[in-house]
JSON list of C-alpha atoms in Angstrom, two decimals:
[
{"chain": "F", "resi": 1, "resn": "MET", "atom": "CA", "xyz": [117.59, 110.94, 169.90]},
{"chain": "F", "resi": 2, "resn": "ARG", "atom": "CA", "xyz": [115.93, 114.00, 171.38]},
{"chain": "F", "resi": 3, "resn": "ALA", "atom": "CA", "xyz": [117.29, 113.13, 174.86]},
{"chain": "F", "resi": 4, "resn": "ALA", "atom": "CA", "xyz": [120.81, 112.85, 173.48]},
{"chain": "F", "resi": 5, "resn": "VAL", "atom": "CA", "xyz": [120.59, 116.24, 171.78]},
{"chain": "F", "resi": 6, "resn": "SER", "atom": "CA", "xyz": [119.23, 117.75, 174.99]},
{"chain": "F", "resi": 7, "resn": "ALA", "atom": "CA", "xyz": [122.10, 116.21, 176.95]},
{"chain": "F", "resi": 8, "resn": "LEU", "atom": "CA", "xyz": [124.67, 117.59, 174.52]},
{"chain": "F", "resi": 9, "resn": "LEU", "atom": "CA", "xyz": [123.13, 121.04, 174.69]},
{"chain": "F", "resi": 10, "resn": "LEU", "atom": "CA", "xyz": [123.25, 121.00, 178.50]},
{"chain": "F", "resi": 11, "resn": "VAL", "atom": "CA", "xyz": [126.91, 119.97, 178.47]},
{"chain": "F", "resi": 12, "resn": "ALA", "atom": "CA", "xyz": [127.74, 122.60, 175.84]},
{"chain": "F", "resi": 13, "resn": "LEU", "atom": "CA", "xyz": [126.00, 125.38, 177.75]},
{"chain": "F", "resi": 14, "resn": "GLY", "atom": "CA", "xyz": [127.69, 124.43, 181.03]},
{"chain": "F", "resi": 15, "resn": "GLY", "atom": "CA", "xyz": [131.02, 123.93, 179.28]},
{"chain": "F", "resi": 16, "resn": "ALA", "atom": "CA", "xyz": [130.87, 127.38, 177.69]},
{"chain": "F", "resi": 17, "resn": "ALA", "atom": "CA", "xyz": [130.19, 128.96, 181.07]},
{"chain": "F", "resi": 18, "resn": "GLY", "atom": "CA", "xyz": [132.94, 126.96, 182.75]},
{"chain": "F", "resi": 19, "resn": "SER", "atom": "CA", "xyz": [135.48, 127.75, 180.05]},
{"chain": "F", "resi": 20, "resn": "ALA", "atom": "CA", "xyz": [134.59, 131.44, 180.29]},
{"chain": "F", "resi": 21, "resn": "GLY", "atom": "CA", "xyz": [135.04, 131.27, 184.07]},
{"chain": "F", "resi": 22, "resn": "ARG", "atom": "CA", "xyz": [138.45, 129.63, 183.65]},
{"chain": "F", "resi": 23, "resn": "ALA", "atom": "CA", "xyz": [139.46, 132.29, 181.11]},
{"chain": "F", "resi": 24, "resn": "ALA", "atom": "CA", "xyz": [138.36, 135.02, 183.55]},
{"chain": "F", "resi": 25, "resn": "VAL", "atom": "CA", "xyz": [140.54, 133.58, 186.30]},
{"chain": "F", "resi": 26, "resn": "THR", "atom": "CA", "xyz": [143.48, 133.30, 183.90]},
{"chain": "F", "resi": 27, "resn": "LEU", "atom": "CA", "xyz": [142.99, 136.91, 182.78]},
{"chain": "F", "resi": 28, "resn": "ALA", "atom": "CA", "xyz": [142.76, 138.05, 186.41]},
{"chain": "F", "resi": 29, "resn": "LEU", "atom": "CA", "xyz": [146.06, 136.33, 187.22]},
{"chain": "F", "resi": 30, "resn": "PRO", "atom": "CA", "xyz": [148.16, 136.90, 184.08]},
{"chain": "F", "resi": 31, "resn": "GLU", "atom": "CA", "xyz": [151.49, 136.91, 185.91]},
{"chain": "F", "resi": 32, "resn": "THR", "atom": "CA", "xyz": [150.86, 133.62, 187.68]},
{"chain": "F", "resi": 33, "resn": "PRO", "atom": "CA", "xyz": [149.50, 131.02, 185.24]},
{"chain": "F", "resi": 34, "resn": "LEU", "atom": "CA", "xyz": [150.40, 128.11, 187.53]},
{"chain": "F", "resi": 35, "resn": "ALA", "atom": "CA", "xyz": [148.44, 129.67, 190.37]},
{"chain": "F", "resi": 36, "resn": "ALA", "atom": "CA", "xyz": [145.49, 130.36, 188.09]},
{"chain": "F", "resi": 37, "resn": "THR", "atom": "CA", "xyz": [145.39, 126.75, 186.92]},
{"chain": "F", "resi": 38, "resn": "LEU", "atom": "CA", "xyz": [145.80, 125.45, 190.47]},
{"chain": "F", "resi": 39, "resn": "LEU", "atom": "CA", "xyz": [142.98, 127.71, 191.68]},
{"chain": "F", "resi": 40, "resn": "VAL", "atom": "CA", "xyz": [140.48, 126.63, 189.03]},
{"chain": "F", "resi": 41, "resn": "ASN", "atom": "CA", "xyz": [141.29, 122.96, 189.54]},
{"chain": "F", "resi": 42, "resn": "VAL", "atom": "CA", "xyz": [141.00, 123.10, 193.35]},
{"chain": "F", "resi": 43, "resn": "VAL", "atom": "CA", "xyz": [137.78, 125.14, 193.23]},
{"chain": "F", "resi": 44, "resn": "GLY", "atom": "CA", "xyz": [136.42, 122.87, 190.51]},
{"chain": "F", "resi": 45, "resn": "ALA", "atom": "CA", "xyz": [137.23, 119.74, 192.53]},
{"chain": "F", "resi": 46, "resn": "PHE", "atom": "CA", "xyz": [135.39, 121.17, 195.54]},
{"chain": "F", "resi": 47, "resn": "VAL", "atom": "CA", "xyz": [132.34, 122.18, 193.50]},
{"chain": "F", "resi": 48, "resn": "LEU", "atom": "CA", "xyz": [132.15, 118.93, 191.56]},
{"chain": "F", "resi": 49, "resn": "ALA", "atom": "CA", "xyz": [132.39, 116.81, 194.72]},
{"chain": "F", "resi": 50, "resn": "ALA", "atom": "CA", "xyz": [129.75, 118.88, 196.50]},
{"chain": "F", "resi": 51, "resn": "LEU", "atom": "CA", "xyz": [127.48, 118.79, 193.47]},
{"chain": "F", "resi": 52, "resn": "VAL", "atom": "CA", "xyz": [127.73, 115.03, 193.08]},
{"chain": "F", "resi": 53, "resn": "ALA", "atom": "CA", "xyz": [127.09, 114.46, 196.78]},
{"chain": "F", "resi": 54, "resn": "VAL", "atom": "CA", "xyz": [124.07, 116.75, 196.82]},
{"chain": "F", "resi": 55, "resn": "LEU", "atom": "CA", "xyz": [122.63, 115.25, 193.66]},
{"chain": "F", "resi": 56, "resn": "ASP", "atom": "CA", "xyz": [123.21, 111.69, 194.83]},
{"chain": "F", "resi": 57, "resn": "GLY", "atom": "CA", "xyz": [121.40, 112.49, 198.06]},
{"chain": "F", "resi": 58, "resn": "ALA", "atom": "CA", "xyz": [118.39, 114.06, 196.32]},
{"chain": "F", "resi": 59, "resn": "GLY", "atom": "CA", "xyz": [116.30, 110.89, 196.20]},
{"chain": "F", "resi": 60, "resn": "PRO", "atom": "CA", "xyz": [114.68, 108.89, 193.39]},
{"chain": "F", "resi": 61, "resn": "ARG", "atom": "CA", "xyz": [111.78, 111.25, 192.71]},
{"chain": "F", "resi": 62, "resn": "ARG", "atom": "CA", "xyz": [114.22, 113.82, 191.34]},
{"chain": "F", "resi": 63, "resn": "ARG", "atom": "CA", "xyz": [116.19, 111.53, 188.98]},
{"chain": "F", "resi": 64, "resn": "ASP", "atom": "CA", "xyz": [115.53, 113.46, 185.75]},
{"chain": "F", "resi": 65, "resn": "ARG", "atom": "CA", "xyz": [116.39, 116.79, 187.35]},
{"chain": "F", "resi": 66, "resn": "GLN", "atom": "CA", "xyz": [119.52, 115.23, 188.87]},
{"chain": "F", "resi": 67, "resn": "ARG", "atom": "CA", "xyz": [120.65, 113.89, 185.48]},
{"chain": "F", "resi": 68, "resn": "ARG", "atom": "CA", "xyz": [120.16, 117.30, 183.84]},
{"chain": "F", "resi": 69, "resn": "ALA", "atom": "CA", "xyz": [121.91, 119.13, 186.68]},
{"chain": "F", "resi": 70, "resn": "ARG", "atom": "CA", "xyz": [124.85, 116.72, 186.56]},
{"chain": "F", "resi": 71, "resn": "LEU", "atom": "CA", "xyz": [125.20, 117.21, 182.79]},
{"chain": "F", "resi": 72, "resn": "LEU", "atom": "CA", "xyz": [124.92, 121.01, 182.97]},
{"chain": "F", "resi": 73, "resn": "LEU", "atom": "CA", "xyz": [126.87, 121.67, 186.14]},
{"chain": "F", "resi": 74, "resn": "GLY", "atom": "CA", "xyz": [129.11, 118.62, 186.55]},
{"chain": "F", "resi": 75, "resn": "THR", "atom": "CA", "xyz": [130.15, 117.56, 183.09]},
{"chain": "F", "resi": 76, "resn": "GLY", "atom": "CA", "xyz": [129.63, 120.98, 181.51]},
{"chain": "F", "resi": 77, "resn": "LEU", "atom": "CA", "xyz": [130.43, 123.74, 183.99]},
{"chain": "F", "resi": 78, "resn": "CYS", "atom": "CA", "xyz": [133.01, 121.93, 186.13]},
{"chain": "F", "resi": 79, "resn": "GLY", "atom": "CA", "xyz": [134.45, 120.11, 183.11]},
{"chain": "F", "resi": 80, "resn": "GLY", "atom": "CA", "xyz": [134.89, 123.40, 181.24]},
{"chain": "F", "resi": 81, "resn": "PHE", "atom": "CA", "xyz": [136.22, 125.22, 184.31]},
{"chain": "F", "resi": 82, "resn": "THR", "atom": "CA", "xyz": [138.84, 122.69, 185.36]},
{"chain": "F", "resi": 83, "resn": "THR", "atom": "CA", "xyz": [141.75, 121.69, 183.17]},
{"chain": "F", "resi": 84, "resn": "TYR", "atom": "CA", "xyz": [143.96, 118.66, 183.47]},
{"chain": "F", "resi": 85, "resn": "SER", "atom": "CA", "xyz": [145.56, 119.44, 180.11]},
{"chain": "F", "resi": 86, "resn": "ALA", "atom": "CA", "xyz": [146.92, 122.76, 181.38]},
{"chain": "F", "resi": 87, "resn": "VAL", "atom": "CA", "xyz": [148.41, 121.01, 184.44]},
{"chain": "F", "resi": 88, "resn": "ALA", "atom": "CA", "xyz": [150.07, 118.45, 182.19]},
{"chain": "F", "resi": 89, "resn": "LEU", "atom": "CA", "xyz": [151.42, 121.11, 179.83]},
{"chain": "F", "resi": 90, "resn": "GLN", "atom": "CA", "xyz": [152.65, 123.39, 182.63]},
{"chain": "F", "resi": 91, "resn": "THR", "atom": "CA", "xyz": [154.33, 120.45, 184.32]},
{"chain": "F", "resi": 92, "resn": "ALA", "atom": "CA", "xyz": [156.03, 119.43, 181.05]},
{"chain": "F", "resi": 93, "resn": "GLU", "atom": "CA", "xyz": [157.14, 123.00, 180.45]},
{"chain": "F", "resi": 94, "resn": "LEU", "atom": "CA", "xyz": [158.72, 123.14, 183.93]},
{"chain": "F", "resi": 95, "resn": "VAL", "atom": "CA", "xyz": [160.60, 119.93, 183.18]},
{"chain": "F", "resi": 96, "resn": "ARG", "atom": "CA", "xyz": [161.67, 121.28, 179.78]},
{"chain": "F", "resi": 97, "resn": "ASP", "atom": "CA", "xyz": [162.86, 124.50, 181.45]},
{"chain": "F", "resi": 98, "resn": "SER", "atom": "CA", "xyz": [165.14, 122.46, 183.76]},
{"chain": "F", "resi": 99, "resn": "ALA", "atom": "CA", "xyz": [162.91, 122.74, 186.82]},
{"chain": "F", "resi": 100, "resn": "PRO", "atom": "CA", "xyz": [162.03, 119.09, 187.48]},
{"chain": "F", "resi": 101, "resn": "LEU", "atom": "CA", "xyz": [161.62, 119.59, 191.23]},
{"chain": "F", "resi": 102, "resn": "SER", "atom": "CA", "xyz": [159.22, 122.48, 190.64]},
{"chain": "F", "resi": 103, "resn": "ALA", "atom": "CA", "xyz": [157.37, 120.33, 188.12]},
{"chain": "F", "resi": 104, "resn": "ALA", "atom": "CA", "xyz": [157.03, 117.47, 190.58]},
{"chain": "F", "resi": 105, "resn": "GLY", "atom": "CA", "xyz": [156.01, 119.82, 193.35]},
{"chain": "F", "resi": 106, "resn": "TYR", "atom": "CA", "xyz": [153.41, 121.52, 191.20]},
{"chain": "F", "resi": 107, "resn": "ALA", "atom": "CA", "xyz": [151.92, 118.22, 190.06]},
{"chain": "F", "resi": 108, "resn": "LEU", "atom": "CA", "xyz": [151.89, 116.89, 193.63]},
{"chain": "F", "resi": 109, "resn": "VAL", "atom": "CA", "xyz": [150.38, 120.04, 195.12]},
{"chain": "F", "resi": 110, "resn": "THR", "atom": "CA", "xyz": [147.71, 120.03, 192.41]},
{"chain": "F", "resi": 111, "resn": "LEU", "atom": "CA", "xyz": [146.74, 116.42, 193.19]},
{"chain": "F", "resi": 112, "resn": "VAL", "atom": "CA", "xyz": [146.82, 116.79, 196.96]},
{"chain": "F", "resi": 113, "resn": "LEU", "atom": "CA", "xyz": [144.91, 120.08, 197.07]},
{"chain": "F", "resi": 114, "resn": "GLY", "atom": "CA", "xyz": [142.40, 118.74, 194.57]},
{"chain": "F", "resi": 115, "resn": "ALA", "atom": "CA", "xyz": [141.79, 115.65, 196.66]},
{"chain": "F", "resi": 116, "resn": "LEU", "atom": "CA", "xyz": [141.49, 117.72, 199.85]},
{"chain": "F", "resi": 117, "resn": "ALA", "atom": "CA", "xyz": [139.10, 120.10, 198.11]},
{"chain": "F", "resi": 118, "resn": "SER", "atom": "CA", "xyz": [137.01, 117.13, 196.97]},
{"chain": "F", "resi": 119, "resn": "LEU", "atom": "CA", "xyz": [136.87, 115.79, 200.51]},
{"chain": "F", "resi": 120, "resn": "ALA", "atom": "CA", "xyz": [135.84, 119.22, 201.77]},
{"chain": "F", "resi": 121, "resn": "GLY", "atom": "CA", "xyz": [133.16, 119.43, 199.07]},
{"chain": "F", "resi": 122, "resn": "LEU", "atom": "CA", "xyz": [131.80, 116.05, 200.06]},
{"chain": "F", "resi": 123, "resn": "ALA", "atom": "CA", "xyz": [131.74, 117.06, 203.73]},
{"chain": "F", "resi": 124, "resn": "VAL", "atom": "CA", "xyz": [129.99, 120.38, 203.07]},
{"chain": "F", "resi": 125, "resn": "ALA", "atom": "CA", "xyz": [127.44, 118.65, 200.85]},
{"chain": "F", "resi": 126, "resn": "GLU", "atom": "CA", "xyz": [126.82, 115.96, 203.44]},
{"chain": "F", "resi": 127, "resn": "VAL", "atom": "CA", "xyz": [125.93, 118.65, 206.01]},
{"chain": "F", "resi": 128, "resn": "ALA", "atom": "CA", "xyz": [123.70, 120.41, 203.48]},
{"chain": "F", "resi": 129, "resn": "VAL", "atom": "CA", "xyz": [121.92, 117.20, 202.52]},
{"chain": "F", "resi": 130, "resn": "SER", "atom": "CA", "xyz": [121.42, 116.26, 206.17]},
{"chain": "F", "resi": 131, "resn": "ARG", "atom": "CA", "xyz": [119.91, 119.66, 206.92]},
{"chain": "F", "resi": 132, "resn": "ARG", "atom": "CA", "xyz": [117.68, 119.49, 203.85]},
{"chain": "F", "resi": 133, "resn": "ASP", "atom": "CA", "xyz": [116.49, 116.00, 204.76]},
{"chain": "F", "resi": 134, "resn": "ALA", "atom": "CA", "xyz": [115.81, 117.05, 208.34]},
{"chain": "F", "resi": 135, "resn": "ALA", "atom": "CA", "xyz": [113.83, 120.06, 207.14]},
{"chain": "F", "resi": 136, "resn": "GLU", "atom": "CA", "xyz": [111.78, 117.86, 204.78]},
{"chain": "F", "resi": 137, "resn": "ARG", "atom": "CA", "xyz": [111.01, 115.41, 207.59]},
{"chain": "F", "resi": 138, "resn": "THR", "atom": "CA", "xyz": [109.76, 118.17, 209.86]},
{"chain": "F", "resi": 139, "resn": "ALA", "atom": "CA", "xyz": [107.76, 119.92, 207.15]}
]
């Protein structure tokens, strides 16, 4: 039970920070809500992919720390920062406002850029993990 409460607290803490970060981006770009949502989702996809790749490459002796980091930073921070629901709502609003091509374009761009950002995050993390592993072998 204690582990479950600890896990929930980590997710809540990370989620609060991520949500605040998303709100800050939205406040910084008040005239362009679609761009703000796209930005947080693409950045979040990159960060989440890099985080998962780095944590997965950390090795078995760090399992507990990996689990906590994934809850705090992955589920919490990235989960609070990114927002599928806003993409869905904004896409529906574009359709409702008689802009179905814009809606389809926005949804497609969001998916494609998110996937590319994830691939970039994985690639950056792979380089970082390789360098860390090489440094540990020579140390």
